[in-house]
JSON list of C-alpha atoms in Angstrom, two decimals:
[
{"chain": "A", "resi": 1, "resn": "MET", "atom": "CA", "xyz": [6.53, -12.54, -2.41]},
{"chain": "A", "resi": 2, "resn": "ILE", "atom": "CA", "xyz": [8.36, -10.37, -4.89]},
{"chain": "A", "resi": 3, "resn": "ARG", "atom": "CA", "xyz": [6.39, -7.15, -5.79]},
{"chain": "A", "resi": 4, "resn": "VAL", "atom": "CA", "xyz": [6.71, -6.15, -9.31]},
{"chain": "A", "resi": 5, "resn": "ALA", "atom": "CA", "xyz": [5.49, -2.90, -10.93]},
{"chain": "A", "resi": 6, "resn": "ILE", "atom": "CA", "xyz": [4.78, -2.65, -14.40]},
{"chain": "A", "resi": 7, "resn": "VAL", "atom": "CA", "xyz": [4.54, 0.97, -15.72]},
{"chain": "A", "resi": 8, "resn": "GLU", "atom": "CA", "xyz": [3.09, 0.59, -19.25]},
{"chain": "A", "resi": 9, "resn": "ASP", "atom": "CA", "xyz": [0.55, 2.75, -21.04]},
{"chain": "A", "resi": 10, "resn": "ASP", "atom": "CA", "xyz": [-0.22, 0.03, -23.75]},
{"chain": "A", "resi": 11, "resn": "LEU", "atom": "CA", "xyz": [-2.77, -2.25, -22.23]},
{"chain": "A", "resi": 12, "resn": "ASN", "atom": "CA", "xyz": [-1.95, -5.29, -24.65]},
{"chain": "A", "resi": 13, "resn": "ASP", "atom": "CA", "xyz": [1.79, -4.94, -23.66]},
{"chain": "A", "resi": 14, "resn": "ALA", "atom": "CA", "xyz": [0.98, -4.81, -20.00]},
{"chain": "A", "resi": 15, "resn": "GLY", "atom": "CA", "xyz": [-1.09, -7.84, -20.30]},
{"chain": "A", "resi": 16, "resn": "ARG", "atom": "CA", "xyz": [1.48, -9.65, -22.08]},
{"chain": "A", "resi": 17, "resn": "LEU", "atom": "CA", "xyz": [4.03, -8.83, -19.19]},
{"chain": "A", "resi": 18, "resn": "ILE", "atom": "CA", "xyz": [1.55, -10.13, -16.57]},
{"chain": "A", "resi": 19, "resn": "SER", "atom": "CA", "xyz": [1.02, -13.37, -18.55]},
{"chain": "A", "resi": 20, "resn": "PHE", "atom": "CA", "xyz": [4.80, -13.88, -18.75]},
{"chain": "A", "resi": 21, "resn": "LEU", "atom": "CA", "xyz": [5.13, -13.18, -14.92]},
{"chain": "A", "resi": 22, "resn": "SER", "atom": "CA", "xyz": [2.24, -15.79, -14.40]},
{"chain": "A", "resi": 23, "resn": "GLN", "atom": "CA", "xyz": [4.36, -18.28, -16.71]},
{"chain": "A", "resi": 24, "resn": "PHE", "atom": "CA", "xyz": [7.33, -17.72, -14.84]},
{"chain": "A", "resi": 25, "resn": "GLU", "atom": "CA", "xyz": [5.86, -18.21, -11.55]},
{"chain": "A", "resi": 26, "resn": "GLY", "atom": "CA", "xyz": [4.58, -21.60, -12.70]},
{"chain": "A", "resi": 27, "resn": "GLU", "atom": "CA", "xyz": [7.97, -22.69, -13.87]},
{"chain": "A", "resi": 28, "resn": "LYS", "atom": "CA", "xyz": [10.18, -21.44, -11.03]},
{"chain": "A", "resi": 29, "resn": "LYS", "atom": "CA", "xyz": [7.81, -21.71, -8.10]},
{"chain": "A", "resi": 30, "resn": "VAL", "atom": "CA", "xyz": [8.17, -18.12, -6.91]},
{"chain": "A", "resi": 31, "resn": "GLU", "atom": "CA", "xyz": [5.48, -15.82, -5.78]},
{"chain": "A", "resi": 32, "resn": "LEU", "atom": "CA", "xyz": [5.43, -12.72, -7.99]},
{"chain": "A", "resi": 33, "resn": "LYS", "atom": "CA", "xyz": [2.78, -10.00, -7.13]},
{"chain": "A", "resi": 34, "resn": "PRO", "atom": "CA", "xyz": [2.26, -7.57, -10.30]},
{"chain": "A", "resi": 35, "resn": "THR", "atom": "CA", "xyz": [0.72, -4.36, -10.00]},
{"chain": "A", "resi": 36, "resn": "HIS", "atom": "CA", "xyz": [-0.08, -2.33, -13.34]},
{"chain": "A", "resi": 37, "resn": "PHE", "atom": "CA", "xyz": [0.33, 1.49, -13.73]},
{"chain": "A", "resi": 38, "resn": "GLN", "atom": "CA", "xyz": [-0.95, 3.13, -16.89]},
{"chain": "A", "resi": 39, "resn": "ASP", "atom": "CA", "xyz": [0.96, 6.33, -16.52]},
{"chain": "A", "resi": 40, "resn": "ALA", "atom": "CA", "xyz": [4.06, 7.72, -14.70]},
{"chain": "A", "resi": 41, "resn": "GLU", "atom": "CA", "xyz": [2.00, 9.95, -12.44]},
{"chain": "A", "resi": 42, "resn": "SER", "atom": "CA", "xyz": [0.03, 7.22, -10.71]},
{"chain": "A", "resi": 43, "resn": "PHE", "atom": "CA", "xyz": [3.10, 5.03, -10.33]},
{"chain": "A", "resi": 44, "resn": "LEU", "atom": "CA", "xyz": [5.13, 7.99, -8.66]},
{"chain": "A", "resi": 45, "resn": "LYS", "atom": "CA", "xyz": [2.20, 8.52, -6.35]},
{"chain": "A", "resi": 46, "resn": "THR", "atom": "CA", "xyz": [2.03, 5.09, -5.25]},
{"chain": "A", "resi": 47, "resn": "VAL", "atom": "CA", "xyz": [5.76, 4.53, -4.70]},
{"chain": "A", "resi": 48, "resn": "SER", "atom": "CA", "xyz": [5.73, 7.43, -2.20]},
{"chain": "A", "resi": 49, "resn": "GLU", "atom": "CA", "xyz": [3.88, 5.10, 0.29]},
{"chain": "A", "resi": 50, "resn": "GLU", "atom": "CA", "xyz": [4.57, 1.46, -1.06]},
{"chain": "A", "resi": 51, "resn": "ARG", "atom": "CA", "xyz": [7.81, -0.27, -2.20]},
{"chain": "A", "resi": 52, "resn": "PHE", "atom": "CA", "xyz": [8.48, -2.52, -5.25]},
{"chain": "A", "resi": 53, "resn": "ASP", "atom": "CA", "xyz": [11.21, -4.94, -5.69]},
{"chain": "A", "resi": 54, "resn": "ILE", "atom": "CA", "xyz": [11.36, -5.04, -9.45]},
{"chain": "A", "resi": 55, "resn": "VAL", "atom": "CA", "xyz": [10.07, -2.34, -12.00]},
{"chain": "A", "resi": 56, "resn": "PHE", "atom": "CA", "xyz": [9.35, -2.73, -15.69]},
{"chain": "A", "resi": 57, "resn": "MET", "atom": "CA", "xyz": [8.99, 0.70, -17.12]},
{"chain": "A", "resi": 58, "resn": "ASP", "atom": "CA", "xyz": [8.05, 1.84, -20.61]},
{"chain": "A", "resi": 59, "resn": "ILE", "atom": "CA", "xyz": [10.19, 4.59, -21.80]},
{"chain": "A", "resi": 60, "resn": "GLU", "atom": "CA", "xyz": [7.65, 6.12, -24.31]},
{"chain": "A", "resi": 61, "resn": "MET", "atom": "CA", "xyz": [4.58, 6.99, -22.35]},
{"chain": "A", "resi": 62, "resn": "PRO", "atom": "CA", "xyz": [2.15, 10.12, -22.86]},
{"chain": "A", "resi": 63, "resn": "GLY", "atom": "CA", "xyz": [2.75, 12.76, -20.20]},
{"chain": "A", "resi": 64, "resn": "MET", "atom": "CA", "xyz": [5.85, 12.14, -18.37]},
{"chain": "A", "resi": 65, "resn": "ASP", "atom": "CA", "xyz": [8.09, 9.72, -20.06]},
{"chain": "A", "resi": 66, "resn": "GLY", "atom": "CA", "xyz": [9.80, 6.70, -18.54]},
{"chain": "A", "resi": 67, "resn": "LEU", "atom": "CA", "xyz": [13.30, 8.26, -18.30]},
{"chain": "A", "resi": 68, "resn": "SER", "atom": "CA", "xyz": [11.80, 11.26, -16.44]},
{"chain": "A", "resi": 69, "resn": "CYS", "atom": "CA", "xyz": [9.68, 9.02, -14.21]},
{"chain": "A", "resi": 70, "resn": "ALA", "atom": "CA", "xyz": [12.75, 6.87, -13.42]},
{"chain": "A", "resi": 71, "resn": "ALA", "atom": "CA", "xyz": [14.76, 9.85, -12.29]},
{"chain": "A", "resi": 72, "resn": "GLU", "atom": "CA", "xyz": [12.05, 10.91, -9.90]},
{"chain": "A", "resi": 73, "resn": "PHE", "atom": "CA", "xyz": [11.64, 7.26, -8.73]},
{"chain": "A", "resi": 74, "resn": "ARG", "atom": "CA", "xyz": [15.39, 6.95, -7.91]},
{"chain": "A", "resi": 75, "resn": "LYS", "atom": "CA", "xyz": [14.88, 9.83, -5.54]},
{"chain": "A", "resi": 76, "resn": "ILE", "atom": "CA", "xyz": [12.48, 7.75, -3.52]},
{"chain": "A", "resi": 77, "resn": "ASP", "atom": "CA", "xyz": [13.87, 4.35, -3.94]},
{"chain": "A", "resi": 78, "resn": "GLY", "atom": "CA", "xyz": [17.49, 3.53, -4.96]},
{"chain": "A", "resi": 79, "resn": "LEU", "atom": "CA", "xyz": [17.14, -0.26, -4.40]},
{"chain": "A", "resi": 80, "resn": "ALA", "atom": "CA", "xyz": [14.60, -1.64, -6.77]},
{"chain": "A", "resi": 81, "resn": "ALA", "atom": "CA", "xyz": [15.64, -3.48, -9.89]},
{"chain": "A", "resi": 82, "resn": "LEU", "atom": "CA", "xyz": [14.62, -1.18, -12.76]},
{"chain": "A", "resi": 83, "resn": "ILE", "atom": "CA", "xyz": [14.15, -2.59, -16.37]},
{"chain": "A", "resi": 84, "resn": "PHE", "atom": "CA", "xyz": [13.11, -0.43, -19.09]},
{"chain": "A", "resi": 85, "resn": "ILE", "atom": "CA", "xyz": [10.68, -1.38, -22.01]},
{"chain": "A", "resi": 86, "resn": "THR", "atom": "CA", "xyz": [11.19, 0.31, -25.29]},
{"chain": "A", "resi": 87, "resn": "ASN", "atom": "CA", "xyz": [10.68, 0.27, -29.14]},
{"chain": "A", "resi": 88, "resn": "MET", "atom": "CA", "xyz": [14.06, 1.54, -29.73]},
{"chain": "A", "resi": 89, "resn": "ALA", "atom": "CA", "xyz": [17.14, 0.10, -27.96]},
{"chain": "A", "resi": 90, "resn": "GLN", "atom": "CA", "xyz": [19.22, 3.38, -28.29]},
{"chain": "A", "resi": 91, "resn": "PHE", "atom": "CA", "xyz": [16.61, 5.06, -25.91]},
{"chain": "A", "resi": 92, "resn": "ALA", "atom": "CA", "xyz": [17.36, 2.58, -23.09]},
{"chain": "A", "resi": 93, "resn": "ILE", "atom": "CA", "xyz": [21.19, 3.41, -23.03]},
{"chain": "A", "resi": 94, "resn": "ARG", "atom": "CA", "xyz": [20.08, 6.51, -21.09]},
{"chain": "A", "resi": 95, "resn": "GLY", "atom": "CA", "xyz": [18.53, 4.21, -18.54]},
{"chain": "A", "resi": 96, "resn": "TYR", "atom": "CA", "xyz": [22.06, 3.65, -16.86]},
{"chain": "A", "resi": 97, "resn": "GLU", "atom": "CA", "xyz": [21.89, 7.35, -15.79]},
{"chain": "A", "resi": 98, "resn": "VAL", "atom": "CA", "xyz": [19.18, 6.17, -13.17]},
{"chain": "A", "resi": 99, "resn": "ASP", "atom": "CA", "xyz": [20.85, 2.94, -12.47]},
{"chain": "A", "resi": 100, "resn": "ALA", "atom": "CA", "xyz": [18.69, 0.67, -14.65]},
{"chain": "A", "resi": 101, "resn": "LEU", "atom": "CA", "xyz": [19.54, -2.92, -14.52]},
{"chain": "A", "resi": 102, "resn": "ASP", "atom": "CA", "xyz": [18.65, -3.71, -18.10]},
{"chain": "A", "resi": 103, "resn": "PHE", "atom": "CA", "xyz": [16.08, -3.17, -20.86]},
{"chain": "A", "resi": 104, "resn": "VAL", "atom": "CA", "xyz": [13.65, -5.32, -22.90]},
{"chain": "A", "resi": 105, "resn": "VAL", "atom": "CA", "xyz": [12.95, -4.31, -26.59]},
{"chain": "A", "resi": 106, "resn": "LYS", "atom": "CA", "xyz": [9.40, -4.60, -28.00]},
{"chain": "A", "resi": 107, "resn": "PRO", "atom": "CA", "xyz": [7.78, -6.61, -29.21]},
{"chain": "A", "resi": 108, "resn": "ILE", "atom": "CA", "xyz": [8.29, -8.58, -26.19]},
{"chain": "A", "resi": 109, "resn": "ASP", "atom": "CA", "xyz": [9.05, -12.34, -26.27]},
{"chain": "A", "resi": 110, "resn": "TYR", "atom": "CA", "xyz": [9.05, -14.58, -23.37]},
{"chain": "A", "resi": 111, "resn": "PHE", "atom": "CA", "xyz": [12.65, -15.86, -23.45]},
{"chain": "A", "resi": 112, "resn": "PRO", "atom": "CA", "xyz": [14.41, -12.57, -23.14]},
{"chain": "A", "resi": 113, "resn": "PHE", "atom": "CA", "xyz": [11.94, -11.29, -20.76]},
{"chain": "A", "resi": 114, "resn": "LYS", "atom": "CA", "xyz": [12.77, -14.49, -18.49]},
{"chain": "A", "resi": 115, "resn": "VAL", "atom": "CA", "xyz": [16.49, -14.00, -18.77]},
{"chain": "A", "resi": 116, "resn": "LYS", "atom": "CA", "xyz": [16.09, -10.18, -17.62]},
{"chain": "A", "resi": 117, "resn": "LEU", "atom": "CA", "xyz": [13.60, -11.36, -14.88]},
{"chain": "A", "resi": 118, "resn": "GLU", "atom": "CA", "xyz": [16.09, -13.83, -13.67]},
{"chain": "A", "resi": 119, "resn": "LYS", "atom": "CA", "xyz": [18.77, -11.12, -13.57]},
{"chain": "A", "resi": 120, "resn": "ALA", "atom": "CA", "xyz": [16.52, -8.96, -11.41]},
{"chain": "A", "resi": 121, "resn": "LEU", "atom": "CA", "xyz": [15.68, -11.83, -9.04]},
{"chain": "A", "resi": 122, "resn": "ARG", "atom": "CA", "xyz": [19.36, -12.47, -8.56]},
{"chain": "A", "resi": 123, "resn": "LEU", "atom": "CA", "xyz": [19.86, -8.69, -7.79]},
{"chain": "A", "resi": 124, "resn": "VAL", "atom": "CA", "xyz": [16.87, -8.52, -5.20]},
{"chain": "A", "resi": 125, "resn": "SER", "atom": "CA", "xyz": [17.97, -11.72, -3.49]},
{"chain": "A", "resi": 126, "resn": "ALA", "atom": "CA", "xyz": [21.58, -10.58, -3.18]},
{"chain": "A", "resi": 127, "resn": "ASN", "atom": "CA", "xyz": [20.74, -7.29, -1.63]},
{"chain": "A", "resi": 128, "resn": "PRO", "atom": "CA", "xyz": [20.23, -7.41, 2.03]},
{"chain": "A", "resi": 129, "resn": "ASP", "atom": "CA", "xyz": [18.61, -3.93, 1.97]},
{"chain": "A", "resi": 130, "resn": "SER", "atom": "CA", "xyz": [15.87, -5.46, -0.21]},
{"chain": "A", "resi": 131, "resn": "LYS", "atom": "CA", "xyz": [14.65, -7.85, 2.33]},
{"chain": "A", "resi": 132, "resn": "THR", "atom": "CA", "xyz": [11.01, -7.50, 3.38]},
{"chain": "A", "resi": 133, "resn": "ILE", "atom": "CA", "xyz": [8.36, -8.40, 5.90]},
{"chain": "A", "resi": 134, "resn": "ILE", "atom": "CA", "xyz": [4.63, -8.28, 5.67]},
{"chain": "A", "resi": 135, "resn": "VAL", "atom": "CA", "xyz": [2.90, -6.31, 8.42]},
{"chain": "A", "resi": 136, "resn": "ALA", "atom": "CA", "xyz": [-0.59, -5.08, 8.98]},
{"chain": "A", "resi": 137, "resn": "GLY", "atom": "CA", "xyz": [-0.55, -1.23, 8.32]},
{"chain": "A", "resi": 138, "resn": "LYS", "atom": "CA", "xyz": [-3.23, 1.38, 8.38]},
{"chain": "A", "resi": 139, "resn": "LYS", "atom": "CA", "xyz": [-4.34, 0.58, 4.83]},
{"chain": "A", "resi": 140, "resn": "GLY", "atom": "CA", "xyz": [-4.32, -3.22, 5.37]},
{"chain": "A", "resi": 141, "resn": "THR", "atom": "CA", "xyz": [-1.48, -5.68, 4.67]},
{"chain": "A", "resi": 142, "resn": "GLU", "atom": "CA", "xyz": [1.81, -3.63, 3.73]},
{"chain": "A", "resi": 143, "resn": "VAL", "atom": "CA", "xyz": [5.30, -4.82, 2.73]},
{"chain": "A", "resi": 144, "resn": "LEU", "atom": "CA", "xyz": [8.26, -3.09, 4.79]},
{"chain": "A", "resi": 145, "resn": "ARG", "atom": "CA", "xyz": [11.71, -3.12, 3.66]},
{"chain": "A", "resi": 146, "resn": "LEU", "atom": "CA", "xyz": [13.73, -4.25, 6.72]},
{"chain": "A", "resi": 147, "resn": "SER", "atom": "CA", "xyz": [16.34, -1.42, 6.16]},
{"chain": "A", "resi": 148, "resn": "GLU", "atom": "CA", "xyz": [13.39, 0.94, 6.85]},
{"chain": "A", "resi": 149, "resn": "VAL", "atom": "CA", "xyz": [12.67, -0.40, 10.31]},
{"chain": "A", "resi": 150, "resn": "THR", "atom": "CA", "xyz": [14.55, 1.42, 13.07]},
{"chain": "A", "resi": 151, "resn": "TYR", "atom": "CA", "xyz": [13.31, -0.57, 15.98]},
{"chain": "A", "resi": 152, "resn": "VAL", "atom": "CA", "xyz": [10.64, -3.02, 17.19]},
{"chain": "A", "resi": 153, "resn": "GLU", "atom": "CA", "xyz": [8.65, -2.66, 20.27]},
{"chain": "A", "resi": 154, "resn": "SER", "atom": "CA", "xyz": [6.60, -5.34, 22.08]},
{"chain": "A", "resi": 155, "resn": "ASP", "atom": "CA", "xyz": [2.98, -4.09, 22.87]},
{"chain": "A", "resi": 156, "resn": "GLY", "atom": "CA", "xyz": [0.84, -6.63, 24.56]},
{"chain": "A", "resi": 157, "resn": "HIS", "atom": "CA", "xyz": [0.23, -9.61, 22.02]},
{"chain": "A", "resi": 158, "resn": "SER", "atom": "CA", "xyz": [1.76, -7.90, 19.14]},
{"chain": "A", "resi": 159, "resn": "VAL", "atom": "CA", "xyz": [4.66, -5.80, 18.06]},
{"chain": "A", "resi": 160, "resn": "ILE", "atom": "CA", "xyz": [5.08, -2.44, 16.66]},
{"chain": "A", "resi": 161, "resn": "TYR", "atom": "CA", "xyz": [7.52, -1.85, 13.82]},
{"chain": "A", "resi": 162, "resn": "HIS", "atom": "CA", "xyz": [8.81, 1.77, 13.99]},
{"chain": "A", "resi": 163, "resn": "THR", "atom": "CA", "xyz": [9.98, 3.54, 10.73]},
{"chain": "A", "resi": 164, "resn": "ALA", "atom": "CA", "xyz": [10.52, 7.24, 9.54]},
{"chain": "A", "resi": 165, "resn": "ASN", "atom": "CA", "xyz": [7.28, 6.94, 7.81]},
{"chain": "A", "resi": 166, "resn": "GLY", "atom": "CA", "xyz": [5.10, 5.76, 10.68]},
{"chain": "A", "resi": 167, "resn": "GLU", "atom": "CA", "xyz": [4.36, 2.71, 12.88]},
{"chain": "A", "resi": 168, "resn": "TYR", "atom": "CA", "xyz": [3.15, -0.83, 11.69]},
{"chain": "A", "resi": 169, "resn": "ARG", "atom": "CA", "xyz": [1.58, -3.37, 14.09]},
{"chain": "A", "resi": 170, "resn": "ASP", "atom": "CA", "xyz": [1.85, -6.98, 13.65]},
{"chain": "A", "resi": 171, "resn": "HIS", "atom": "CA", "xyz": [0.14, -9.80, 15.64]},
{"chain": "A", "resi": 172, "resn": "THR", "atom": "CA", "xyz": [3.16, -11.81, 16.73]},
{"chain": "A", "resi": 173, "resn": "SER", "atom": "CA", "xyz": [5.49, -12.02, 19.70]},
{"chain": "A", "resi": 174, "resn": "LEU", "atom": "CA", "xyz": [8.75, -10.46, 20.19]},
{"chain": "A", "resi": 175, "resn": "ARG", "atom": "CA", "xyz": [10.48, -13.67, 20.21]},
{"chain": "A", "resi": 176, "resn": "ASP", "atom": "CA", "xyz": [9.08, -14.74, 16.79]},
{"chain": "A", "resi": 177, "resn": "ALA", "atom": "CA", "xyz": [9.99, -11.27, 15.37]},
{"chain": "A", "resi": 178, "resn": "GLU", "atom": "CA", "xyz": [13.59, -11.66, 16.91]},
{"chain": "A", "resi": 179, "resn": "GLY", "atom": "CA", "xyz": [14.02, -14.90, 14.94]},
{"chain": "A", "resi": 180, "resn": "ASN", "atom": "CA", "xyz": [12.88, -13.45, 11.71]},
{"chain": "A", "resi": 181, "resn": "LEU", "atom": "CA", "xyz": [14.99, -10.43, 12.07]},
{"chain": "A", "resi": 182, "resn": "SER", "atom": "CA", "xyz": [18.32, -11.40, 13.68]},
{"chain": "A", "resi": 183, "resn": "PRO", "atom": "CA", "xyz": [19.94, -12.76, 10.51]},
{"chain": "A", "resi": 184, "resn": "TYR", "atom": "CA", "xyz": [19.36, -9.17, 8.89]},
{"chain": "A", "resi": 185, "resn": "GLY", "atom": "CA", "xyz": [21.21, -7.02, 11.36]},
{"chain": "A", "resi": 186, "resn": "PHE", "atom": "CA", "xyz": [18.86, -6.68, 14.20]},
{"chain": "A", "resi": 187, "resn": "SER", "atom": "CA", "xyz": [19.60, -7.18, 17.95]},
{"chain": "A", "resi": 188, "resn": "ARG", "atom": "CA", "xyz": [17.39, -7.42, 21.06]},
{"chain": "A", "resi": 189, "resn": "ILE", "atom": "CA", "xyz": [18.29, -4.98, 23.81]},
{"chain": "A", "resi": 190, "resn": "SER", "atom": "CA", "xyz": [15.64, -5.59, 26.32]},
{"chain": "A", "resi": 191, "resn": "GLY", "atom": "CA", "xyz": [12.48, -7.66, 26.95]},
{"chain": "A", "resi": 192, "resn": "SER", "atom": "CA", "xyz": [10.62, -4.94, 25.01]},
{"chain": "A", "resi": 193, "resn": "PHE", "atom": "CA", "xyz": [12.80, -3.92, 22.13]},
{"chain": "A", "resi": 194, "resn": "ILE", "atom": "CA", "xyz": [14.66, -5.02, 19.18]},
{"chain": "A", "resi": 195, "resn": "VAL", "atom": "CA", "xyz": [16.87, -2.48, 17.17]},
{"chain": "A", "resi": 196, "resn": "ASN", "atom": "CA", "xyz": [18.06, -2.27, 13.72]},
{"chain": "A", "resi": 197, "resn": "LEU", "atom": "CA", "xyz": [21.88, -2.03, 14.20]},
{"chain": "A", "resi": 198, "resn": "ARG", "atom": "CA", "xyz": [22.34, 0.10, 11.11]},
{"chain": "A", "resi": 199, "resn": "HIS", "atom": "CA", "xyz": [20.19, 2.87, 12.81]},
{"chain": "A", "resi": 200, "resn": "VAL", "atom": "CA", "xyz": [22.09, 2.85, 16.20]},
{"chain": "A", "resi": 201, "resn": "ASN", "atom": "CA", "xyz": [23.72, 6.23, 16.59]},
{"chain": "A", "resi": 202, "resn": "GLU", "atom": "CA", "xyz": [25.15, 5.81, 20.22]},
{"chain": "A", "resi": 203, "resn": "VAL", "atom": "CA", "xyz": [25.34, 3.20, 23.02]},
{"chain": "A", "resi": 204, "resn": "ARG", "atom": "CA", "xyz": [25.40, 4.34, 26.72]},
{"chain": "A", "resi": 205, "resn": "ASN", "atom": "CA", "xyz": [25.83, 2.30, 29.86]},
{"chain": "A", "resi": 206, "resn": "SER", "atom": "CA", "xyz": [22.22, 1.50, 29.96]},
{"chain": "A", "resi": 207, "resn": "GLU", "atom": "CA", "xyz": [20.65, 3.07, 26.87]},
{"chain": "A", "resi": 208, "resn": "VAL", "atom": "CA", "xyz": [20.75, 2.72, 23.05]},
{"chain": "A", "resi": 209, "resn": "LYS", "atom": "CA", "xyz": [20.18, 5.75, 20.99]},
{"chain": "A", "resi": 210, "resn": "VAL", "atom": "CA", "xyz": [18.23, 4.92, 17.70]},
{"chain": "A", "resi": 211, "resn": "GLY", "atom": "CA", "xyz": [17.71, 8.00, 15.60]},
{"chain": "A", "resi": 212, "resn": "ASP", "atom": "CA", "xyz": [16.38, 10.39, 18.16]},
{"chain": "A", "resi": 213, "resn": "ILE", "atom": "CA", "xyz": [15.01, 7.90, 20.50]},
{"chain": "A", "resi": 214, "resn": "LEU", "atom": "CA", "xyz": [16.75, 6.66, 23.69]},
{"chain": "A", "resi": 215, "resn": "LEU", "atom": "CA", "xyz": [15.80, 3.00, 24.38]},
{"chain": "A", "resi": 216, "resn": "PRO", "atom": "CA", "xyz": [16.53, 0.91, 27.56]},
{"chain": "A", "resi": 217, "resn": "LEU", "atom": "CA", "xyz": [19.58, -1.54, 27.39]},
{"chain": "A", "resi": 218, "resn": "SER", "atom": "CA", "xyz": [18.92, -4.41, 29.90]},
{"chain": "A", "resi": 219, "resn": "ARG", "atom": "CA", "xyz": [21.79, -6.06, 31.78]},
{"chain": "A", "resi": 220, "resn": "SER", "atom": "CA", "xyz": [20.83, -9.40, 30.58]},
{"chain": "A", "resi": 221, "resn": "LYS", "atom": "CA", "xyz": [20.91, -8.43, 26.91]},
{"chain": "A", "resi": 222, "resn": "LYS", "atom": "CA", "xyz": [23.99, -5.93, 26.97]},
{"chain": "A", "resi": 223, "resn": "LYS", "atom": "CA", "xyz": [26.73, -8.49, 26.21]},
{"chain": "A", "resi": 224, "resn": "ASP", "atom": "CA", "xyz": [24.75, -10.15, 23.49]},
{"chain": "A", "resi": 225, "resn": "PHE", "atom": "CA", "xyz": [23.87, -6.79, 21.92]},
{"chain": "A", "resi": 226, "resn": "LEU", "atom": "CA", "xyz": [27.45, -5.52, 22.17]},
{"chain": "A", "resi": 227, "resn": "ASP", "atom": "CA", "xyz": [28.69, -8.52, 20.47]},
{"chain": "A", "resi": 228, "resn": "ASP", "atom": "CA", "xyz": [26.23, -8.11, 17.77]},
{"chain": "A", "resi": 229, "resn": "PHE", "atom": "CA", "xyz": [27.01, -4.41, 17.17]},
{"chain": "A", "resi": 230, "resn": "ALA", "atom": "CA", "xyz": [30.80, -5.05, 17.08]},
{"chain": "A", "resi": 231, "resn": "THR", "atom": "CA", "xyz": [30.20, -7.71, 14.54]},
{"chain": "A", "resi": 232, "resn": "PHE", "atom": "CA", "xyz": [27.99, -5.30, 12.58]},
{"chain": "A", "resi": 233, "resn": "LEU", "atom": "CA", "xyz": [30.52, -2.54, 12.69]},
{"chain": "A", "resi": 234, "resn": "GLY", "atom": "CA", "xyz": [33.33, -4.95, 11.67]},
{"chain": "A", "resi": 235, "resn": "GLY", "atom": "CA", "xyz": [31.36, -5.99, 8.63]},
{"chain": "A", "resi": 236, "resn": "LYS", "atom": "CA", "xyz": [30.36, -2.62, 7.30]}
]
């Protein structure tokens, strides 16, 4: 599922974008989840806790304009594909200062929108840091970027995904979690823990330091983990 934010104060334009996303879903058989924000402030409040893969943002909005909003957004999220929506193309040129992928000129037609969306989807799929997993969080189902997960812990009949922003429980086995995570730079270090190799700070004889946390490294998993870690370091 690709999470798409539409930051647009004009309800007609927002509705048109949502309709285009639905049409694209039918044509390409991809799952897109759009969320509409009518102003920059509500969008920024949400992205402090949630993540979006693609953001369509109007430049000219009352209150905080799209360029200012994008600058604040990039302090929170540097990975999402950002596409500006504007009446005047010259405004969109400044979007490259905030690493915008492209822009769409109003009035919005389906074909140019489709081209930009396909471009954004290629960027999302090519970036390993944009990979996500759906878990059960405090506020219900949430989408986590795998790059934000520091380690995964087995806890009874579920696992806990640890991140800098909190813990997220999912009702699955550590074995199944390992199968889902191992292609994306994760390695199992014991019967109870899987670590994100990008967050490993130190490897000791029988411990692995992830951030400020020391986790046990079992003898049975040590060789495979060290091989995984060496491969990861060699590919950075």
